[in-house]
PDB file of N, CA and C in Angstrom:
ATOM      1  N   MET A   1       0.892  -1.350   0.319  1.00 35.00           N
ATOM      2  CA  MET A   1       0.149   0.177   0.147  1.00 35.00           C
ATOM      3  C   MET A   1       1.141   1.206   0.124  1.00 35.00           C
ATOM      4  N   THR A   2       0.550   2.126  -1.106  1.00 42.00           N
ATOM      5  CA  THR A   2       1.386   3.238  -1.043  1.00 42.00           C
ATOM      6  C   THR A   2       0.931   3.968   0.339  1.00 42.00           C
ATOM      7  N   PRO A   3       2.065   5.137   0.566  1.00 42.00           N
ATOM      8  CA  PRO A   3       1.570   6.292   1.663  1.00 42.00           C
ATOM      9  C   PRO A   3       0.476   6.980   1.665  1.00 42.00           C
ATOM     10  N   GLU A   4       0.355   7.299   0.315  1.00 49.00           N
ATOM     11  CA  GLU A   4      -0.895   8.265   0.109  1.00 49.00           C
ATOM     12  C   GLU A   4      -2.319   7.356   0.276  1.00 49.00           C
ATOM     13  N   ALA A   5      -2.405   5.874   0.021  1.00 44.00           N
ATOM     14  CA  ALA A   5      -3.438   5.012   0.292  1.00 44.00           C
ATOM     15  C   ALA A   5      -3.535   5.034   1.377  1.00 44.00           C
ATOM     16  N   ALA A   6      -2.664   4.713   2.254  1.00 41.00           N
ATOM     17  CA  ALA A   6      -3.057   4.749   3.616  1.00 41.00           C
ATOM     18  C   ALA A   6      -3.500   5.880   4.440  1.00 41.00           C
ATOM     19  N   GLN A   7      -3.001   6.808   3.660  1.00 42.00           N
ATOM     20  CA  GLN A   7      -3.245   8.239   4.328  1.00 42.00           C
ATOM     21  C   GLN A   7      -5.134   8.344   3.965  1.00 42.00           C
ATOM     22  N   GLN A   8      -5.405   7.974   2.807  1.00 47.00           N
ATOM     23  CA  GLN A   8      -6.965   8.326   2.673  1.00 47.00           C
ATOM     24  C   GLN A   8      -7.733   7.243   3.767  1.00 47.00           C
ATOM     25  N   GLN A   9      -7.003   6.108   4.071  1.00 45.00           N
ATOM     26  CA  GLN A   9      -8.012   5.313   4.496  1.00 45.00           C
ATOM     27  C   GLN A   9      -7.846   5.397   6.157  1.00 45.00           C
ATOM     28  N   GLN A  10      -7.670   6.498   6.765  1.00 52.00           N
ATOM     29  CA  GLN A  10      -7.366   6.882   7.838  1.00 52.00           C
ATOM     30  C   GLN A  10      -7.191   8.472   8.318  1.00 52.00           C
ATOM     31  N   PRO A  11      -8.307   8.637   9.190  1.00 60.00           N
ATOM     32  CA  PRO A  11      -8.226  10.219   9.387  1.00 60.00           C
ATOM     33  C   PRO A  11      -6.761  10.443   9.659  1.00 60.00           C
ATOM     34  N   ASP A  12      -6.992  11.927   9.505  1.00 83.00           N
ATOM     35  CA  ASP A  12      -5.396  12.656   9.582  1.00 83.00           C
ATOM     36  C   ASP A  12      -5.224  12.892  10.614  1.00 83.00           C
ATOM     37  N   VAL A  13      -4.604  11.862  11.514  1.00 87.00           N
ATOM     38  CA  VAL A  13      -3.951  12.260  12.793  1.00 87.00           C
ATOM     39  C   VAL A  13      -2.517  12.751  13.244  1.00 87.00           C
ATOM     40  N   LEU A  14      -1.895  12.830  11.971  1.00 87.00           N
ATOM     41  CA  LEU A  14      -0.583  13.203  12.086  1.00 87.00           C
ATOM     42  C   LEU A  14      -0.265  14.640  12.961  1.00 87.00           C
ATOM     43  N   GLY A  15       0.846  14.320  13.970  1.00 92.00           N
ATOM     44  CA  GLY A  15       1.077  15.322  14.502  1.00 92.00           C
ATOM     45  C   GLY A  15       0.246  15.504  16.155  1.00 92.00           C
ATOM     46  N   TYR A  16      -0.739  14.564  15.979  1.00 95.00           N
ATOM     47  CA  TYR A  16      -1.858  15.043  17.358  1.00 95.00           C
ATOM     48  C   TYR A  16      -1.275  14.593  18.593  1.00 95.00           C
ATOM     49  N   ARG A  17      -1.633  15.113  19.660  1.00 96.00           N
ATOM     50  CA  ARG A  17      -1.099  14.690  21.082  1.00 96.00           C
ATOM     51  C   ARG A  17      -1.696  13.302  21.145  1.00 96.00           C
ATOM     52  N   VAL A  18      -0.867  12.373  21.645  1.00 95.00           N
ATOM     53  CA  VAL A  18      -1.395  11.186  22.561  1.00 95.00           C
ATOM     54  C   VAL A  18      -1.301  10.895  23.963  1.00 95.00           C
ATOM     55  N   GLU A  19      -2.379  10.616  24.443  1.00 97.00           N
ATOM     56  CA  GLU A  19      -2.552  10.250  25.780  1.00 97.00           C
ATOM     57  C   GLU A  19      -2.785   9.100  26.333  1.00 97.00           C
ATOM     58  N   ALA A  20      -1.973   8.544  27.180  1.00 96.00           N
ATOM     59  CA  ALA A  20      -2.337   7.377  27.864  1.00 96.00           C
ATOM     60  C   ALA A  20      -3.215   7.639  29.259  1.00 96.00           C
ATOM     61  N   THR A  21      -3.773   6.321  29.442  1.00 97.00           N
ATOM     62  CA  THR A  21      -4.592   6.270  30.721  1.00 97.00           C
ATOM     63  C   THR A  21      -4.198   7.055  31.591  1.00 97.00           C
ATOM     64  N   ASP A  22      -2.857   7.438  32.207  1.00 96.00           N
ATOM     65  CA  ASP A  22      -2.113   7.999  33.116  1.00 96.00           C
ATOM     66  C   ASP A  22      -1.347   9.230  32.540  1.00 96.00           C
ATOM     67  N   GLY A  23      -1.614   9.617  31.411  1.00 95.00           N
ATOM     68  CA  GLY A  23      -0.812  10.962  31.040  1.00 95.00           C
ATOM     69  C   GLY A  23      -0.204  11.065  29.704  1.00 95.00           C
ATOM     70  N   HIS A  24       0.405  12.137  29.380  1.00 94.00           N
ATOM     71  CA  HIS A  24       0.851  12.410  28.220  1.00 94.00           C
ATOM     72  C   HIS A  24       2.072  11.612  27.587  1.00 94.00           C
ATOM     73  N   VAL A  25       2.090  11.020  26.430  1.00 93.00           N
ATOM     74  CA  VAL A  25       3.071   9.976  25.794  1.00 93.00           C
ATOM     75  C   VAL A  25       3.894  10.399  24.949  1.00 93.00           C
ATOM     76  N   GLY A  26       3.391  11.437  23.962  1.00 93.00           N
ATOM     77  CA  GLY A  26       4.050  11.753  23.080  1.00 93.00           C
ATOM     78  C   GLY A  26       3.288  12.495  21.876  1.00 93.00           C
ATOM     79  N   LYS A  27       3.190  12.138  20.381  1.00 93.00           N
ATOM     80  CA  LYS A  27       2.366  12.532  19.062  1.00 93.00           C
ATOM     81  C   LYS A  27       2.548  11.588  18.126  1.00 93.00           C
ATOM     82  N   VAL A  28       1.621  11.718  17.361  1.00 92.00           N
ATOM     83  CA  VAL A  28       1.288  10.556  16.332  1.00 92.00           C
ATOM     84  C   VAL A  28       2.661  11.189  15.024  1.00 92.00           C
ATOM     85  N   ASP A  29       3.314  10.321  14.967  1.00 87.00           N
ATOM     86  CA  ASP A  29       4.640  10.500  14.219  1.00 87.00           C
ATOM     87  C   ASP A  29       4.191  10.359  12.550  1.00 87.00           C
ATOM     88  N   ARG A  30       4.707  11.033  11.939  1.00 77.00           N
ATOM     89  CA  ARG A  30       4.928  10.702  10.399  1.00 77.00           C
ATOM     90  C   ARG A  30       4.859   9.709   9.887  1.00 77.00           C
ATOM     91  N   HIS A  31       5.805   8.958  10.534  1.00 72.00           N
ATOM     92  CA  HIS A  31       5.870   7.221  10.019  1.00 72.00           C
ATOM     93  C   HIS A  31       4.484   6.741   9.851  1.00 72.00           C
ATOM     94  N   SER A  32       3.840   6.931  10.518  1.00 65.00           N
ATOM     95  CA  SER A  32       2.274   6.288  10.521  1.00 65.00           C
ATOM     96  C   SER A  32       1.614   5.853   9.400  1.00 65.00           C
ATOM     97  N   VAL A  33       1.731   6.791   8.220  1.00 64.00           N
ATOM     98  CA  VAL A  33       1.705   6.189   6.986  1.00 64.00           C
ATOM     99  C   VAL A  33       2.278   5.227   6.259  1.00 64.00           C
ATOM    100  N   TYR A  34       3.375   4.967   6.667  1.00 61.00           N
ATOM    101  CA  TYR A  34       4.360   3.943   6.259  1.00 61.00           C
ATOM    102  C   TYR A  34       4.220   2.302   6.615  1.00 61.00           C
ATOM    103  N   VAL A  35       3.135   2.604   7.885  1.00 63.00           N
ATOM    104  CA  VAL A  35       3.008   0.909   8.728  1.00 63.00           C
ATOM    105  C   VAL A  35       2.009   0.532   8.034  1.00 63.00           C
ATOM    106  N   ASP A  36       0.579   0.901   8.242  1.00 70.00           N
ATOM    107  CA  ASP A  36      -0.683   0.230   8.004  1.00 70.00           C
ATOM    108  C   ASP A  36      -1.834   1.002   8.445  1.00 70.00           C
ATOM    109  N   GLU A  37      -2.947   1.150   8.061  1.00 74.00           N
ATOM    110  CA  GLU A  37      -4.161   1.348   8.609  1.00 74.00           C
ATOM    111  C   GLU A  37      -4.648   0.673   9.806  1.00 74.00           C
ATOM    112  N   ARG A  38      -3.881  -0.252  10.576  1.00 81.00           N
ATOM    113  CA  ARG A  38      -4.341  -0.859  11.615  1.00 81.00           C
ATOM    114  C   ARG A  38      -3.418  -0.447  12.637  1.00 81.00           C
ATOM    115  N   HIS A  39      -2.345   0.641  12.350  1.00 84.00           N
ATOM    116  CA  HIS A  39      -1.403   1.034  13.325  1.00 84.00           C
ATOM    117  C   HIS A  39      -1.010   2.367  13.439  1.00 84.00           C
ATOM    118  N   ILE A  40      -0.906   3.198  14.407  1.00 86.00           N
ATOM    119  CA  ILE A  40      -0.036   4.306  14.308  1.00 86.00           C
ATOM    120  C   ILE A  40       1.384   4.588  15.167  1.00 86.00           C
ATOM    121  N   VAL A  41       2.057   5.235  14.651  1.00 87.00           N
ATOM    122  CA  VAL A  41       3.241   5.279  15.289  1.00 87.00           C
ATOM    123  C   VAL A  41       3.413   6.493  16.424  1.00 87.00           C
ATOM    124  N   VAL A  42       3.637   6.463  17.444  1.00 90.00           N
ATOM    125  CA  VAL A  42       3.724   7.339  18.688  1.00 90.00           C
ATOM    126  C   VAL A  42       5.424   7.574  18.524  1.00 90.00           C
ATOM    127  N   ASP A  43       5.467   8.903  18.238  1.00 90.00           N
ATOM    128  CA  ASP A  43       6.888   9.555  18.637  1.00 90.00           C
ATOM    129  C   ASP A  43       7.001  10.116  20.416  1.00 90.00           C
ATOM    130  N   THR A  44       7.518   8.926  20.943  1.00 87.00           N
ATOM    131  CA  THR A  44       7.541   9.313  22.435  1.00 87.00           C
ATOM    132  C   THR A  44       8.194  10.514  23.134  1.00 87.00           C
ATOM    133  N   GLY A  45       9.272  11.195  22.082  1.00 81.00           N
ATOM    134  CA  GLY A  45      10.196  12.115  22.467  1.00 81.00           C
ATOM    135  C   GLY A  45      11.427  11.624  23.408  1.00 81.00           C
ATOM    136  N   VAL A  46      11.451  12.373  24.761  1.00 72.00           N
ATOM    137  CA  VAL A  46      12.238  12.135  25.693  1.00 72.00           C
ATOM    138  C   VAL A  46      11.553  11.154  26.472  1.00 72.00           C
ATOM    139  N   TRP A  47      10.494  10.905  26.676  1.00 62.00           N
ATOM    140  CA  TRP A  47       9.974  10.239  27.687  1.00 62.00           C
ATOM    141  C   TRP A  47      10.532   8.453  27.496  1.00 62.00           C
ATOM    142  N   VAL A  48      10.287   7.652  26.421  1.00 59.00           N
ATOM    143  CA  VAL A  48      11.440   6.668  26.398  1.00 59.00           C
ATOM    144  C   VAL A  48      12.317   7.028  25.474  1.00 59.00           C
ATOM    145  N   PHE A  49      12.894   7.902  25.805  1.00 58.00           N
ATOM    146  CA  PHE A  49      14.601   8.302  25.094  1.00 58.00           C
ATOM    147  C   PHE A  49      14.468   8.417  23.689  1.00 58.00           C
ATOM    148  N   GLY A  50      13.455   9.002  22.883  1.00 63.00           N
ATOM    149  CA  GLY A  50      13.126   9.311  21.832  1.00 63.00           C
ATOM    150  C   GLY A  50      12.800   8.453  20.907  1.00 63.00           C
ATOM    151  N   LYS A  51      11.855   7.379  21.372  1.00 81.00           N
ATOM    152  CA  LYS A  51      11.609   6.379  20.611  1.00 81.00           C
ATOM    153  C   LYS A  51      10.607   6.214  19.899  1.00 81.00           C
ATOM    154  N   GLU A  52      10.103   5.376  18.554  1.00 85.00           N
ATOM    155  CA  GLU A  52       8.890   5.582  18.118  1.00 85.00           C
ATOM    156  C   GLU A  52       8.403   3.777  18.764  1.00 85.00           C
ATOM    157  N   ILE A  53       6.872   3.916  18.760  1.00 87.00           N
ATOM    158  CA  ILE A  53       6.225   2.909  19.319  1.00 87.00           C
ATOM    159  C   ILE A  53       5.175   2.508  18.250  1.00 87.00           C
ATOM    160  N   SER A  54       5.086   1.083  17.825  1.00 86.00           N
ATOM    161  CA  SER A  54       3.716   0.970  16.923  1.00 86.00           C
ATOM    162  C   SER A  54       2.601   0.576  17.846  1.00 86.00           C
ATOM    163  N   VAL A  55       1.577   1.359  17.683  1.00 90.00           N
ATOM    164  CA  VAL A  55       0.139   1.105  18.513  1.00 90.00           C
ATOM    165  C   VAL A  55      -0.847   0.739  17.504  1.00 90.00           C
ATOM    166  N   PRO A  56      -1.239  -0.178  17.747  1.00 89.00           N
ATOM    167  CA  PRO A  56      -2.579  -0.544  17.205  1.00 89.00           C
ATOM    168  C   PRO A  56      -3.720   0.303  17.204  1.00 89.00           C
ATOM    169  N   VAL A  57      -4.493   0.668  16.206  1.00 88.00           N
ATOM    170  CA  VAL A  57      -5.783   1.811  16.143  1.00 88.00           C
ATOM    171  C   VAL A  57      -6.818   0.999  17.191  1.00 88.00           C
ATOM    172  N   SER A  58      -6.877  -0.188  17.574  1.00 90.00           N
ATOM    173  CA  SER A  58      -8.103  -0.515  18.552  1.00 90.00           C
ATOM    174  C   SER A  58      -7.632  -0.086  19.855  1.00 90.00           C
ATOM    175  N   ALA A  59      -6.487   0.220  20.182  1.00 93.00           N
ATOM    176  CA  ALA A  59      -6.200   0.911  21.358  1.00 93.00           C
ATOM    177  C   ALA A  59      -6.662   2.262  21.594  1.00 93.00           C
ATOM    178  N   VAL A  60      -7.108   3.045  20.574  1.00 93.00           N
ATOM    179  CA  VAL A  60      -7.385   4.089  20.374  1.00 93.00           C
ATOM    180  C   VAL A  60      -8.789   4.236  21.030  1.00 93.00           C
ATOM    181  N   LEU A  61      -9.421   5.012  22.233  1.00 95.00           N
ATOM    182  CA  LEU A  61     -10.404   5.267  22.924  1.00 95.00           C
ATOM    183  C   LEU A  61     -11.329   6.254  21.964  1.00 95.00           C
ATOM    184  N   ARG A  62     -10.552   7.336  21.841  1.00 95.00           N
ATOM    185  CA  ARG A  62     -11.443   8.469  21.499  1.00 95.00           C
ATOM    186  C   ARG A  62     -10.226   9.346  20.795  1.00 95.00           C
ATOM    187  N   VAL A  63     -10.617  10.005  19.464  1.00 93.00           N
ATOM    188  CA  VAL A  63      -9.947  11.532  19.201  1.00 93.00           C
ATOM    189  C   VAL A  63     -10.694  12.527  18.854  1.00 93.00           C
ATOM    190  N   ASP A  64     -10.004  13.282  19.776  1.00 95.00           N
ATOM    191  CA  ASP A  64     -10.515  15.041  19.539  1.00 95.00           C
ATOM    192  C   ASP A  64     -10.045  15.853  18.491  1.00 95.00           C
ATOM    193  N   GLU A  65     -10.594  15.940  17.463  1.00 93.00           N
ATOM    194  CA  GLU A  65      -9.863  16.913  16.201  1.00 93.00           C
ATOM    195  C   GLU A  65     -10.034  18.300  16.804  1.00 93.00           C
ATOM    196  N   SER A  66     -10.471  18.780  17.617  1.00 95.00           N
ATOM    197  CA  SER A  66     -10.419  20.180  17.969  1.00 95.00           C
ATOM    198  C   SER A  66      -9.340  20.601  18.606  1.00 95.00           C
ATOM    199  N   ALA A  67      -9.095  20.000  19.571  1.00 96.00           N
ATOM    200  CA  ALA A  67      -8.034  19.305  20.589  1.00 96.00           C
ATOM    201  C   ALA A  67      -6.590  19.053  19.977  1.00 96.00           C
ATOM    202  N   ARG A  68      -6.952  18.217  18.722  1.00 96.00           N
ATOM    203  CA  ARG A  68      -5.848  17.332  18.318  1.00 96.00           C
ATOM    204  C   ARG A  68      -5.031  16.634  18.725  1.00 96.00           C
ATOM    205  N   THR A  69      -6.138  15.750  19.779  1.00 97.00           N
ATOM    206  CA  THR A  69      -5.456  14.667  20.793  1.00 97.00           C
ATOM    207  C   THR A  69      -6.202  13.428  20.381  1.00 97.00           C
ATOM    208  N   LEU A  70      -5.572  12.209  20.591  1.00 95.00           N
ATOM    209  CA  LEU A  70      -6.136  10.953  20.801  1.00 95.00           C
ATOM    210  C   LEU A  70      -5.825  10.576  22.069  1.00 95.00           C
ATOM    211  N   TRP A  71      -6.551   9.635  22.441  1.00 97.00           N
ATOM    212  CA  TRP A  71      -6.537   8.926  23.834  1.00 97.00           C
ATOM    213  C   TRP A  71      -6.626   7.530  23.847  1.00 97.00           C
ATOM    214  N   LEU A  72      -5.512   6.596  24.257  1.00 96.00           N
ATOM    215  CA  LEU A  72      -5.390   5.189  24.193  1.00 96.00           C
ATOM    216  C   LEU A  72      -6.063   4.757  25.579  1.00 96.00           C
ATOM    217  N   ASP A  73      -6.221   3.327  25.120  1.00 96.00           N
ATOM    218  CA  ASP A  73      -6.666   2.300  26.212  1.00 96.00           C
ATOM    219  C   ASP A  73      -5.434   1.956  26.984  1.00 96.00           C
ATOM    220  N   LEU A  74      -4.277   2.173  26.830  1.00 95.00           N
ATOM    221  CA  LEU A  74      -2.944   1.742  27.179  1.00 95.00           C
ATOM    222  C   LEU A  74      -2.578   2.503  28.039  1.00 95.00           C
ATOM    223  N   SER A  75      -1.689   2.050  29.248  1.00 95.00           N
ATOM    224  CA  SER A  75      -0.996   2.872  30.516  1.00 95.00           C
ATOM    225  C   SER A  75       0.473   3.263  29.911  1.00 95.00           C
ATOM    226  N   LYS A  76       1.207   4.120  30.725  1.00 92.00           N
ATOM    227  CA  LYS A  76       2.467   4.361  29.998  1.00 92.00           C
ATOM    228  C   LYS A  76       3.018   2.753  30.431  1.00 92.00           C
ATOM    229  N   ALA A  77       3.289   2.364  31.351  1.00 92.00           N
ATOM    230  CA  ALA A  77       3.490   0.926  31.790  1.00 92.00           C
ATOM    231  C   ALA A  77       3.453   0.051  30.336  1.00 92.00           C
ATOM    232  N   GLU A  78       2.308  -0.195  29.907  1.00 92.00           N
ATOM    233  CA  GLU A  78       2.019  -1.117  28.884  1.00 92.00           C
ATOM    234  C   GLU A  78       2.808  -0.542  27.468  1.00 92.00           C
ATOM    235  N   LEU A  79       2.834   0.850  26.909  1.00 90.00           N
ATOM    236  CA  LEU A  79       3.590   1.127  26.170  1.00 90.00           C
ATOM    237  C   LEU A  79       4.910   1.168  26.268  1.00 90.00           C
ATOM    238  N   LYS A  80       5.690   1.087  27.256  1.00 87.00           N
ATOM    239  CA  LYS A  80       6.750   0.740  27.526  1.00 87.00           C
ATOM    240  C   LYS A  80       7.256  -0.470  27.511  1.00 87.00           C
ATOM    241  N   LYS A  81       6.371  -1.498  27.795  1.00 88.00           N
ATOM    242  CA  LYS A  81       6.560  -3.004  27.413  1.00 88.00           C
ATOM    243  C   LYS A  81       6.272  -3.187  25.805  1.00 88.00           C
ATOM    244  N   ALA A  82       5.229  -2.782  25.178  1.00 84.00           N
ATOM    245  CA  ALA A  82       4.891  -2.811  24.161  1.00 84.00           C
ATOM    246  C   ALA A  82       6.389  -2.467  23.113  1.00 84.00           C
ATOM    247  N   TYR A  83       7.171  -1.232  23.578  1.00 81.00           N
ATOM    248  CA  TYR A  83       8.327  -0.842  23.020  1.00 81.00           C
ATOM    249  C   TYR A  83       9.107  -1.950  22.845  1.00 81.00           C
ATOM    250  N   HIS A  84       9.605  -2.411  24.173  1.00 81.00           N
ATOM    251  CA  HIS A  84      10.686  -3.151  24.414  1.00 81.00           C
ATOM    252  C   HIS A  84      10.061  -4.718  23.851  1.00 81.00           C
ATOM    253  N   ASP A  85       8.809  -5.147  23.338  1.00 82.00           N
ATOM    254  CA  ASP A  85       8.444  -6.383  23.035  1.00 82.00           C
ATOM    255  C   ASP A  85       8.967  -6.141  21.659  1.00 82.00           C
ATOM    256  N   GLN A  86       8.236  -5.320  20.910  1.00 77.00           N
ATOM    257  CA  GLN A  86       8.686  -4.908  19.511  1.00 77.00           C
ATOM    258  C   GLN A  86      10.154  -4.745  19.279  1.00 77.00           C
ATOM    259  N   MET A  87      11.075  -4.154  19.715  1.00 77.00           N
ATOM    260  CA  MET A  87      12.650  -4.343  19.846  1.00 77.00           C
ATOM    261  C   MET A  87      12.995  -5.576  19.831  1.00 77.00           C
ATOM    262  N   ALA A  88      12.538  -6.425  20.943  1.00 81.00           N
ATOM    263  CA  ALA A  88      12.969  -7.674  21.109  1.00 81.00           C
ATOM    264  C   ALA A  88      12.447  -8.763  19.700  1.00 81.00           C
ATOM    265  N   ARG A  89      11.476  -8.418  19.199  1.00 78.00           N
ATOM    266  CA  ARG A  89      10.679  -9.305  17.733  1.00 78.00           C
ATOM    267  C   ARG A  89      11.494  -8.670  16.799  1.00 78.00           C
ATOM    268  N   TYR A  90      11.894  -7.466  16.657  1.00 73.00           N
ATOM    269  CA  TYR A  90      12.540  -7.157  15.509  1.00 73.00           C
ATOM    270  C   TYR A  90      13.988  -7.303  15.292  1.00 73.00           C
ATOM    271  N   PHE A  91      14.674  -7.054  16.568  1.00 76.00           N
ATOM    272  CA  PHE A  91      16.122  -7.175  16.511  1.00 76.00           C
ATOM    273  C   PHE A  91      16.740  -7.944  17.602  1.00 76.00           C
ATOM    274  N   GLY A  92      15.925  -9.052  18.068  1.00 73.00           N
ATOM    275  CA  GLY A  92      16.214 -10.210  18.922  1.00 73.00           C
ATOM    276  C   GLY A  92      16.829  -9.625  20.208  1.00 73.00           C
ATOM    277  N   THR A  93      16.885  -8.349  20.732  1.00 60.00           N
ATOM    278  CA  THR A  93      17.261  -7.525  21.759  1.00 60.00           C
ATOM    279  C   THR A  93      16.229  -6.771  22.477  1.00 60.00           C
ATOM    280  N   ASP A  94      16.623  -6.368  23.352  1.00 52.00           N
ATOM    281  CA  ASP A  94      16.011  -5.484  24.241  1.00 52.00           C
ATOM    282  C   ASP A  94      16.484  -4.196  24.364  1.00 52.00           C
ATOM    283  N   HIS A  95      16.366  -3.006  23.874  1.00 51.00           N
ATOM    284  CA  HIS A  95      16.831  -1.580  23.551  1.00 51.00           C
ATOM    285  C   HIS A  95      16.336  -0.602  24.517  1.00 51.00           C
TER     286      HIS A  95
END
């Protein structure tokens, strides 16, 4: 799927603030359009040392377009675990 096709299939949430159940975790990264329509990429900034985490869209509770914010049904600890799980899966190590 091309990035343009992926962008047409999902709402444009690039750059939106991302909130976990227990606070702010980052923003929707521009790389989201390169993944697929079932995931977004969250740029965590300094929170997880500038890492990007792929999050399934099924974890999104709601999106507020006027506030440019989306809320996840995940805690910060769950997101950190997801990051470490993704690194172990893709690189065979824990980064």
